[in-house]
PDB file of C-alpha atoms in Angstrom:
ATOM      1  CA  MET I1264     -30.313   4.665  12.330  1.00  0.00           C
ATOM      2  CA  LYS I1265     -26.805   3.388  12.136  1.00  0.00           C
ATOM      3  CA  ALA I1266     -26.165   0.251   9.914  1.00  0.00           C
ATOM      4  CA  GLU I1267     -25.007  -3.053  11.935  1.00  0.00           C
ATOM      5  CA  ALA I1268     -22.547  -5.524  10.284  1.00  0.00           C
ATOM      6  CA  LYS I1269     -22.637  -9.282  10.302  1.00  0.00           C
ATOM      7  CA  THR I1270     -19.398 -11.095  10.642  1.00  0.00           C
ATOM      8  CA  ILE I1271     -18.714 -14.914   9.465  1.00  0.00           C
ATOM      9  CA  TRP I1272     -15.420 -15.948  10.092  1.00  0.00           C
ATOM     10  CA  LEU I1273     -13.718 -18.785   8.160  1.00  0.00           C
ATOM     11  CA  ASP I1274     -10.534 -20.979   9.054  1.00  0.00           C
ATOM     12  CA  THR I1275      -9.627 -21.129   5.115  1.00  0.00           C
ATOM     13  CA  THR I1276     -10.860 -20.039   1.775  1.00  0.00           C
ATOM     14  CA  ASP I1277      -9.523 -19.027  -1.521  1.00  0.00           C
ATOM     15  CA  SER I1278     -10.399 -15.552  -1.353  1.00  0.00           C
ATOM     16  CA  THR I1279     -12.997 -13.669   0.922  1.00  0.00           C
ATOM     17  CA  GLN I1280     -13.918 -11.727  -2.225  1.00  0.00           C
ATOM     18  CA  GLU I1281     -14.689 -14.764  -4.077  1.00  0.00           C
ATOM     19  CA  GLU I1282     -16.288 -16.403  -0.898  1.00  0.00           C
ATOM     20  CA  VAL I1283     -19.069 -13.332  -1.296  1.00  0.00           C
ATOM     21  CA  ARG I1284     -19.563 -13.260  -4.530  1.00  0.00           C
ATOM     22  CA  ARG I1285     -20.314 -16.996  -4.454  1.00  0.00           C
ATOM     23  CA  HIS I1286     -22.903 -16.188  -1.677  1.00  0.00           C
ATOM     24  CA  ILE I1287     -24.087 -12.877  -2.801  1.00  0.00           C
ATOM     25  CA  ASP I1288     -27.521 -13.493  -3.128  1.00  0.00           C
ATOM     26  CA  GLU I1289     -27.992 -14.968   0.400  1.00  0.00           C
ATOM     27  CA  TYR I1290     -26.018 -12.812   2.336  1.00  0.00           C
ATOM     28  CA  ASP I1291     -27.720  -9.825   3.860  1.00  0.00           C
ATOM     29  CA  ASN I1292     -26.408  -6.136   3.479  1.00  0.00           C
ATOM     30  CA  LEU I1293     -23.201  -5.497   5.403  1.00  0.00           C
ATOM     31  CA  THR I1294     -22.280  -8.925   5.844  1.00  0.00           C
ATOM     32  CA  VAL I1295     -18.764  -9.118   6.327  1.00  0.00           C
ATOM     33  CA  VAL I1296     -16.644 -12.430   5.485  1.00  0.00           C
ATOM     34  CA  ALA I1297     -13.265 -13.094   7.135  1.00  0.00           C
ATOM     35  CA  ALA I1298     -10.795 -15.569   6.902  1.00  0.00           C
ATOM     36  CA  LEU I1299      -7.825 -16.232   9.254  1.00  0.00           C
ATOM     37  CA  TYR I1300      -6.129 -17.827   6.077  1.00  0.00           C
ATOM     38  CA  GLN I1301      -6.669 -17.053   2.170  1.00  0.00           C
ATOM     39  CA  THR I1302      -5.079 -19.587  -0.390  1.00  0.00           C
ATOM     40  CA  ALA I1303      -5.690 -16.845  -3.182  1.00  0.00           C
ATOM     41  CA  GLY I1304      -6.102 -13.931  -1.844  1.00  0.00           C
ATOM     42  CA  LYS I1305      -6.477 -11.003  -4.299  1.00  0.00           C
ATOM     43  CA  GLY I1306      -5.018  -7.524  -4.523  1.00  0.00           C
ATOM     44  CA  GLN I1307      -5.038  -4.544  -6.758  1.00  0.00           C
ATOM     45  CA  ARG I1308      -4.252  -5.202 -10.153  1.00  0.00           C
ATOM     46  CA  GLY I1309      -4.586  -8.972 -10.102  1.00  0.00           C
ATOM     47  CA  ASN I1310      -1.744  -9.124  -7.505  1.00  0.00           C
ATOM     48  CA  LYS I1311      -1.986 -11.915  -5.032  1.00  0.00           C
ATOM     49  CA  TRP I1312      -2.447 -10.603  -1.136  1.00  0.00           C
ATOM     50  CA  SER I1313       0.230 -12.523   0.894  1.00  0.00           C
ATOM     51  CA  SER I1314      -0.786 -12.636   4.683  1.00  0.00           C
ATOM     52  CA  GLY I1315       0.517 -15.297   7.275  1.00  0.00           C
ATOM     53  CA  ARG I1316      -2.070 -17.686   8.550  1.00  0.00           C
ATOM     54  CA  GLY I1317      -4.149 -16.069  11.731  1.00  0.00           C
ATOM     55  CA  GLU I1318      -1.677 -13.221  11.865  1.00  0.00           C
ATOM     56  CA  ASN I1319      -3.619 -10.274   9.842  1.00  0.00           C
ATOM     57  CA  LEU I1320      -7.051  -9.362   9.209  1.00  0.00           C
ATOM     58  CA  THR I1321      -8.022 -10.296   5.603  1.00  0.00           C
ATOM     59  CA  PHE I1322     -12.106  -9.808   5.064  1.00  0.00           C
ATOM     60  CA  SER I1323     -14.604  -8.623   2.448  1.00  0.00           C
ATOM     61  CA  VAL I1324     -17.575  -6.631   3.235  1.00  0.00           C
ATOM     62  CA  LEU I1325     -20.719  -6.894   0.905  1.00  0.00           C
ATOM     63  CA  LEU I1326     -22.388  -3.500   0.662  1.00  0.00           C
ATOM     64  CA  ARG I1327     -26.122  -2.594  -0.747  1.00  0.00           C
ATOM     65  CA  PRO I1328     -26.342   1.059  -1.193  1.00  0.00           C
ATOM     66  CA  GLY I1329     -29.888   2.248  -0.817  1.00  0.00           C
ATOM     67  CA  LYS I1330     -30.827  -0.267   2.092  1.00  0.00           C
ATOM     68  CA  ASN I1331     -30.645  -0.486   5.732  1.00  0.00           C
ATOM     69  CA  GLY I1332     -30.508   3.366   6.004  1.00  0.00           C
ATOM     70  CA  ILE I1333     -27.842   3.588   3.924  1.00  0.00           C
ATOM     71  CA  ARG I1334     -27.681   6.202   0.991  1.00  0.00           C
ATOM     72  CA  GLU I1335     -28.171   5.515  -2.341  1.00  0.00           C
ATOM     73  CA  ILE I1336     -24.858   5.873  -4.604  1.00  0.00           C
ATOM     74  CA  PRO I1337     -24.776   7.123  -8.257  1.00  0.00           C
ATOM     75  CA  ALA I1338     -22.003   5.230 -10.425  1.00  0.00           C
ATOM     76  CA  LYS I1339     -20.796   8.735 -11.013  1.00  0.00           C
ATOM     77  CA  GLU I1340     -19.958   8.984  -6.919  1.00  0.00           C
ATOM     78  CA  GLN I1341     -18.979   5.446  -6.506  1.00  0.00           C
ATOM     79  CA  PHE I1342     -15.398   6.548  -5.184  1.00  0.00           C
ATOM     80  CA  TYR I1343     -17.343   7.597  -2.074  1.00  0.00           C
ATOM     81  CA  ILE I1344     -16.945   3.910  -1.161  1.00  0.00           C
ATOM     82  CA  SER I1345     -13.575   3.950  -1.491  1.00  0.00           C
ATOM     83  CA  ILE I1346     -13.339   7.357   0.787  1.00  0.00           C
ATOM     84  CA  VAL I1347     -15.785   5.580   3.264  1.00  0.00           C
ATOM     85  CA  SER I1348     -13.252   2.533   3.387  1.00  0.00           C
ATOM     86  CA  ALA I1349      -9.854   4.134   3.569  1.00  0.00           C
ATOM     87  CA  LEU I1350     -11.135   6.752   6.319  1.00  0.00           C
ATOM     88  CA  ALA I1351     -12.270   3.863   8.666  1.00  0.00           C
ATOM     89  CA  VAL I1352      -9.044   2.206   8.460  1.00  0.00           C
ATOM     90  CA  LYS I1353      -7.555   5.209   9.175  1.00  0.00           C
ATOM     91  CA  GLU I1354      -9.466   6.170  12.057  1.00  0.00           C
ATOM     92  CA  LEU I1355      -9.041   2.517  13.677  1.00  0.00           C
ATOM     93  CA  LEU I1356      -5.083   2.869  13.090  1.00  0.00           C
ATOM     94  CA  ASP I1357      -5.705   6.421  15.021  1.00  0.00           C
ATOM     95  CA  GLY I1358      -7.282   4.728  17.367  1.00  0.00           C
ATOM     96  CA  TYR I1359      -4.497   2.362  17.907  1.00  0.00           C
ATOM     97  CA  GLY I1360      -1.899   5.446  18.198  1.00  0.00           C
ATOM     98  CA  LEU I1361      -0.467   5.218  14.774  1.00  0.00           C
ATOM     99  CA  ARG I1362      -0.619   8.165  12.381  1.00  0.00           C
ATOM    100  CA  PRO I1363      -1.658   6.940   8.740  1.00  0.00           C
ATOM    101  CA  ASN I1364      -2.320   8.698   5.457  1.00  0.00           C
ATOM    102  CA  ILE I1365      -4.096   7.555   2.761  1.00  0.00           C
ATOM    103  CA  LYS I1366      -2.318   6.807  -0.513  1.00  0.00           C
ATOM    104  CA  TRP I1367      -4.630   7.512  -3.823  1.00  0.00           C
ATOM    105  CA  PRO I1368      -7.178   5.761  -4.222  1.00  0.00           C
ATOM    106  CA  ASN I1369      -7.165   3.412  -1.163  1.00  0.00           C
ATOM    107  CA  ASP I1370      -4.309   2.310   0.054  1.00  0.00           C
ATOM    108  CA  ILE I1371      -2.957   2.914   3.721  1.00  0.00           C
ATOM    109  CA  TYR I1372       0.544   4.095   4.151  1.00  0.00           C
ATOM    110  CA  ILE I1373       2.597   4.544   7.543  1.00  0.00           C
ATOM    111  CA  GLY I1374       5.765   6.895   6.421  1.00  0.00           C
ATOM    112  CA  ASN I1375       6.474   5.198   2.922  1.00  0.00           C
ATOM    113  CA  ARG I1376       5.305   1.952   4.283  1.00  0.00           C
ATOM    114  CA  LYS I1377       2.069   0.032   3.076  1.00  0.00           C
ATOM    115  CA  ILE I1378       0.126  -1.510   5.821  1.00  0.00           C
ATOM    116  CA  CYS I1379      -3.134  -1.850   4.363  1.00  0.00           C
ATOM    117  CA  GLY I1380      -4.705  -2.444   0.747  1.00  0.00           C
ATOM    118  CA  MET I1381      -7.997  -2.774  -0.313  1.00  0.00           C
ATOM    119  CA  LEU I1382      -9.942  -4.078  -3.930  1.00  0.00           C
ATOM    120  CA  ILE I1383     -13.399  -2.478  -4.308  1.00  0.00           C
ATOM    121  CA  GLU I1384     -15.373  -4.287  -6.600  1.00  0.00           C
ATOM    122  CA  ASN I1385     -18.743  -2.656  -7.588  1.00  0.00           C
ATOM    123  CA  VAL I1386     -21.871  -3.605  -9.821  1.00  0.00           C
ATOM    124  CA  LEU I1387     -23.637  -0.959 -11.545  1.00  0.00           C
ATOM    125  CA  THR I1388     -27.282  -0.987 -12.213  1.00  0.00           C
ATOM    126  CA  ALA I1389     -28.704  -0.288 -15.857  1.00  0.00           C
ATOM    127  CA  GLY I1390     -29.922   3.032 -14.096  1.00  0.00           C
ATOM    128  CA  GLY I1391     -26.605   4.187 -12.978  1.00  0.00           C
ATOM    129  CA  MET I1392     -26.530   3.358  -9.553  1.00  0.00           C
ATOM    130  CA  VAL I1393     -24.189   1.300  -7.320  1.00  0.00           C
ATOM    131  CA  GLU I1394     -26.273  -1.890  -6.839  1.00  0.00           C
ATOM    132  CA  SER I1395     -23.737  -3.640  -4.616  1.00  0.00           C
ATOM    133  CA  SER I1396     -19.942  -3.319  -3.783  1.00  0.00           C
ATOM    134  CA  ILE I1397     -17.474  -5.828  -2.256  1.00  0.00           C
ATOM    135  CA  ILE I1398     -14.780  -4.184  -0.335  1.00  0.00           C
ATOM    136  CA  GLY I1399     -11.896  -6.389   0.400  1.00  0.00           C
ATOM    137  CA  ILE I1400      -9.778  -4.972   2.837  1.00  0.00           C
ATOM    138  CA  GLY I1401      -6.156  -6.639   4.258  1.00  0.00           C
ATOM    139  CA  LEU I1402      -4.530  -5.005   6.886  1.00  0.00           C
ATOM    140  CA  ASN I1403      -1.182  -6.244   8.043  1.00  0.00           C
ATOM    141  CA  VAL I1404      -1.634  -6.719  11.977  1.00  0.00           C
ATOM    142  CA  ASN I1405       0.689  -9.229  13.791  1.00  0.00           C
ATOM    143  CA  GLN I1406       2.802 -10.117  10.687  1.00  0.00           C
ATOM    144  CA  THR I1407       6.533  -9.215  11.304  1.00  0.00           C
ATOM    145  CA  GLU I1408       7.948 -11.161   8.492  1.00  0.00           C
ATOM    146  CA  PHE I1409       7.063 -10.782   4.741  1.00  0.00           C
ATOM    147  CA  PRO I1410       8.143 -11.881   1.442  1.00  0.00           C
ATOM    148  CA  PRO I1411      11.167 -10.658   0.061  1.00  0.00           C
ATOM    149  CA  GLN I1412       9.129  -9.256  -3.075  1.00  0.00           C
ATOM    150  CA  LEU I1413       7.111  -7.109  -0.898  1.00  0.00           C
ATOM    151  CA  MET I1414       9.096  -3.546  -0.962  1.00  0.00           C
ATOM    152  CA  ASN I1415       7.897  -1.699   1.816  1.00  0.00           C
ATOM    153  CA  PRO I1416       5.265  -3.301   4.027  1.00  0.00           C
ATOM    154  CA  VAL I1417       4.909  -2.669   7.576  1.00  0.00           C
ATOM    155  CA  SER I1418       2.346  -4.243  10.357  1.00  0.00           C
ATOM    156  CA  MET I1419       0.820  -2.749  13.410  1.00  0.00           C
ATOM    157  CA  THR I1420       2.964  -5.343  15.731  1.00  0.00           C
ATOM    158  CA  LYS I1421       6.126  -3.778  13.718  1.00  0.00           C
ATOM    159  CA  LEU I1422       5.484  -0.335  14.904  1.00  0.00           C
ATOM    160  CA  THR I1423       4.124  -0.833  18.295  1.00  0.00           C
ATOM    161  CA  HIS I1424       5.561  -4.126  19.342  1.00  0.00           C
ATOM    162  CA  GLN I1425       2.564  -5.284  20.583  1.00  0.00           C
ATOM    163  CA  ASN I1426       0.220  -8.186  19.428  1.00  0.00           C
ATOM    164  CA  TYR I1427      -3.564  -7.403  18.802  1.00  0.00           C
ATOM    165  CA  ASP I1428      -6.542  -9.763  18.819  1.00  0.00           C
ATOM    166  CA  ILE I1429      -7.492  -9.807  15.006  1.00  0.00           C
ATOM    167  CA  LYS I1430     -11.256 -10.044  15.748  1.00  0.00           C
ATOM    168  CA  ALA I1431     -11.151  -7.309  17.992  1.00  0.00           C
ATOM    169  CA  VAL I1432      -9.617  -5.050  15.606  1.00  0.00           C
ATOM    170  CA  LEU I1433     -12.092  -6.155  13.077  1.00  0.00           C
ATOM    171  CA  GLU I1434     -14.976  -5.221  15.324  1.00  0.00           C
ATOM    172  CA  ALA I1435     -13.345  -1.722  15.700  1.00  0.00           C
ATOM    173  CA  PHE I1436     -13.035  -1.286  12.234  1.00  0.00           C
ATOM    174  CA  LEU I1437     -16.583  -1.981  11.688  1.00  0.00           C
ATOM    175  CA  GLU I1438     -17.716   0.366  14.229  1.00  0.00           C
ATOM    176  CA  TYR I1439     -15.940   3.093  12.257  1.00  0.00           C
ATOM    177  CA  PHE I1440     -17.139   2.067   8.888  1.00  0.00           C
ATOM    178  CA  CYS I1441     -20.787   1.910   9.578  1.00  0.00           C
ATOM    179  CA  SER I1442     -20.889   4.962  11.308  1.00  0.00           C
ATOM    180  CA  LEU I1443     -18.896   6.931   8.405  1.00  0.00           C
ATOM    181  CA  LEU I1444     -21.358   5.707   6.105  1.00  0.00           C
ATOM    182  CA  GLN I1445     -23.930   8.017   7.712  1.00  0.00           C
ATOM    183  CA  GLU I1446     -21.950  10.836   7.495  1.00  0.00           C
ATOM    184  CA  GLU I1447     -22.073  13.463   4.614  1.00  0.00           C
ATOM    185  CA  PRO I1448     -19.998  12.758   1.582  1.00  0.00           C
ATOM    186  CA  THR I1449     -18.741  16.096   1.005  1.00  0.00           C
ATOM    187  CA  VAL I1450     -17.630  16.269   4.655  1.00  0.00           C
ATOM    188  CA  LEU I1451     -16.087  12.697   4.268  1.00  0.00           C
ATOM    189  CA  ARG I1452     -14.331  14.018   0.924  1.00  0.00           C
ATOM    190  CA  GLN I1453     -12.396  16.564   2.973  1.00  0.00           C
ATOM    191  CA  ARG I1454     -11.314  14.577   5.424  1.00  0.00           C
ATOM    192  CA  TYR I1455      -9.832  12.246   2.729  1.00  0.00           C
ATOM    193  CA  MET I1456      -8.104  15.201   1.257  1.00  0.00           C
ATOM    194  CA  ASP I1457      -6.699  16.275   4.732  1.00  0.00           C
ATOM    195  CA  CYS I1458      -4.555  12.960   5.091  1.00  0.00           C
ATOM    196  CA  LEU I1459      -3.848  12.369   1.504  1.00  0.00           C
ATOM    197  CA  PHE I1460      -0.351  10.660   1.208  1.00  0.00           C
ATOM    198  CA  ARG I1461       2.015  13.287  -0.436  1.00  0.00           C
ATOM    199  CA  PHE I1462      -0.636  15.996  -1.032  1.00  0.00           C
ATOM    200  CA  GLY I1463       1.225  19.170  -2.039  1.00  0.00           C
ATOM    201  CA  VAL I1464       4.520  17.492  -1.759  1.00  0.00           C
ATOM    202  CA  LYS I1465       6.860  17.456  -4.673  1.00  0.00           C
ATOM    203  CA  ALA I1466       8.044  13.708  -5.202  1.00  0.00           C
ATOM    204  CA  ASP I1467       8.746  11.212  -8.075  1.00  0.00           C
ATOM    205  CA  TYR I1468       6.238   9.329 -10.076  1.00  0.00           C
ATOM    206  CA  THR I1469       6.289   7.293 -13.272  1.00  0.00           C
ATOM    207  CA  ASP I1470       3.498   7.821 -15.919  1.00  0.00           C
ATOM    208  CA  THR I1471       2.812   4.288 -16.677  1.00  0.00           C
ATOM    209  CA  LYS I1472       1.002   5.043 -20.198  1.00  0.00           C
ATOM    210  CA  THR I1473       4.446   6.921 -21.322  1.00  0.00           C
ATOM    211  CA  GLY I1474       6.993   5.282 -19.019  1.00  0.00           C
ATOM    212  CA  GLU I1475       8.142   8.790 -18.519  1.00  0.00           C
ATOM    213  CA  THR I1476       9.438   9.395 -14.797  1.00  0.00           C
ATOM    214  CA  PHE I1477       8.958  12.735 -13.293  1.00  0.00           C
ATOM    215  CA  SER I1478       8.765  15.111 -10.104  1.00  0.00           C
ATOM    216  CA  GLY I1479       5.208  16.392  -9.558  1.00  0.00           C
ATOM    217  CA  THR I1480       2.850  17.597  -6.796  1.00  0.00           C
ATOM    218  CA  ILE I1481      -0.629  16.469  -5.895  1.00  0.00           C
ATOM    219  CA  ARG I1482      -2.963  19.091  -5.855  1.00  0.00           C
ATOM    220  CA  GLY I1483      -6.229  17.331  -5.447  1.00  0.00           C
ATOM    221  CA  ILE I1484      -8.818  14.882  -6.759  1.00  0.00           C
ATOM    222  CA  ASP I1485     -11.959  15.635  -9.117  1.00  0.00           C
ATOM    223  CA  GLY I1486     -15.593  14.463  -8.929  1.00  0.00           C
ATOM    224  CA  GLU I1487     -14.482  11.693 -11.318  1.00  0.00           C
ATOM    225  CA  ALA I1488     -11.566  10.494  -8.544  1.00  0.00           C
ATOM    226  CA  LEU I1489      -8.968  11.354 -11.176  1.00  0.00           C
ATOM    227  CA  LEU I1490      -5.583  12.552  -9.648  1.00  0.00           C
ATOM    228  CA  HIS I1491      -4.703  15.894 -10.407  1.00  0.00           C
ATOM    229  CA  VAL I1492      -0.790  16.299 -10.351  1.00  0.00           C
ATOM    230  CA  GLU I1493       1.263  19.500 -10.912  1.00  0.00           C
ATOM    231  CA  MET I1494       3.966  18.615 -13.609  1.00  0.00           C
ATOM    232  CA  PRO I1495       7.612  19.980 -14.014  1.00  0.00           C
ATOM    233  CA  ASP I1496       6.143  22.696 -16.191  1.00  0.00           C
ATOM    234  CA  GLY I1497       3.600  23.928 -13.901  1.00  0.00           C
ATOM    235  CA  SER I1498       0.583  22.324 -15.874  1.00  0.00           C
ATOM    236  CA  ILE I1499      -1.789  19.992 -14.122  1.00  0.00           C
ATOM    237  CA  LYS I1500      -2.253  16.578 -15.458  1.00  0.00           C
ATOM    238  CA  LYS I1501      -5.120  14.212 -14.940  1.00  0.00           C
ATOM    239  CA  PHE I1502      -4.477  10.473 -13.899  1.00  0.00           C
ATOM    240  CA  ALA I1503      -6.718   7.514 -13.440  1.00  0.00           C
ATOM    241  CA  PHE I1504      -6.199   4.383 -11.541  1.00  0.00           C
ATOM    242  CA  LYS I1505      -2.963   2.877 -12.817  1.00  0.00           C
ATOM    243  CA  GLU I1506      -1.836   5.277 -14.976  1.00  0.00           C
ATOM    244  CA  ILE I1507       0.585   6.778 -12.425  1.00  0.00           C
ATOM    245  CA  SER I1508       2.955   5.180 -10.213  1.00  0.00           C
ATOM    246  CA  TYR I1509       4.707   6.490  -6.848  1.00  0.00           C
ATOM    247  CA  ILE I1510       8.167   6.162  -6.687  1.00  0.00           C
ATOM    248  CA  LEU I1511       8.904   5.477  -2.942  1.00  0.00           C
TER     249      LEU I1511
END
């Protein structure tokens, strides 16, 4: 039985992530909180997510693994949540005729330009399982002007010169997301790898721990979601999130 999501639309909130967190004990599994405007939207690394009012999709999904027909997720396999979320956005954009890639771990890029970012926050049980996950997603839909400090943003509208109903786009995303939750993790992992940004391509990066800039080639991701990069000397180095920066 495919799980179904329930959406709550807000005109304004500080952050859909915080809104879900405040009501986490009240909300059912797969409750989605979406906002036309966020006053303090959250991105990765503590960054603020910038979005024009009503122009883009800014929402958070509450996921409780092990309930409503959704498989349990061990803590060591929690990257599965990133895989499902990123693939759902990729398949959504495929449906609109766009051809995105997934930039590890879960940003969505079209060419060298970012169209979607995610912030996934998991709560683990003492027994080593994922108890709940709040999946925050910001997808650039209709916005055409962006703050100058954002280096490489793009939106659906900028690419297609069409305007979209953001509520209809969210409904389409949730169809993909709920469907992907029913699929086997090994199958999804391969699909994730098949569309990984820069996979097998030599490109420039910065090691954020040492400050070193180097040319490397992404060769894969292991079970702990570490990124495997072939270094200039032919060795393979593993990077955790925030330990490598892409030079675009």
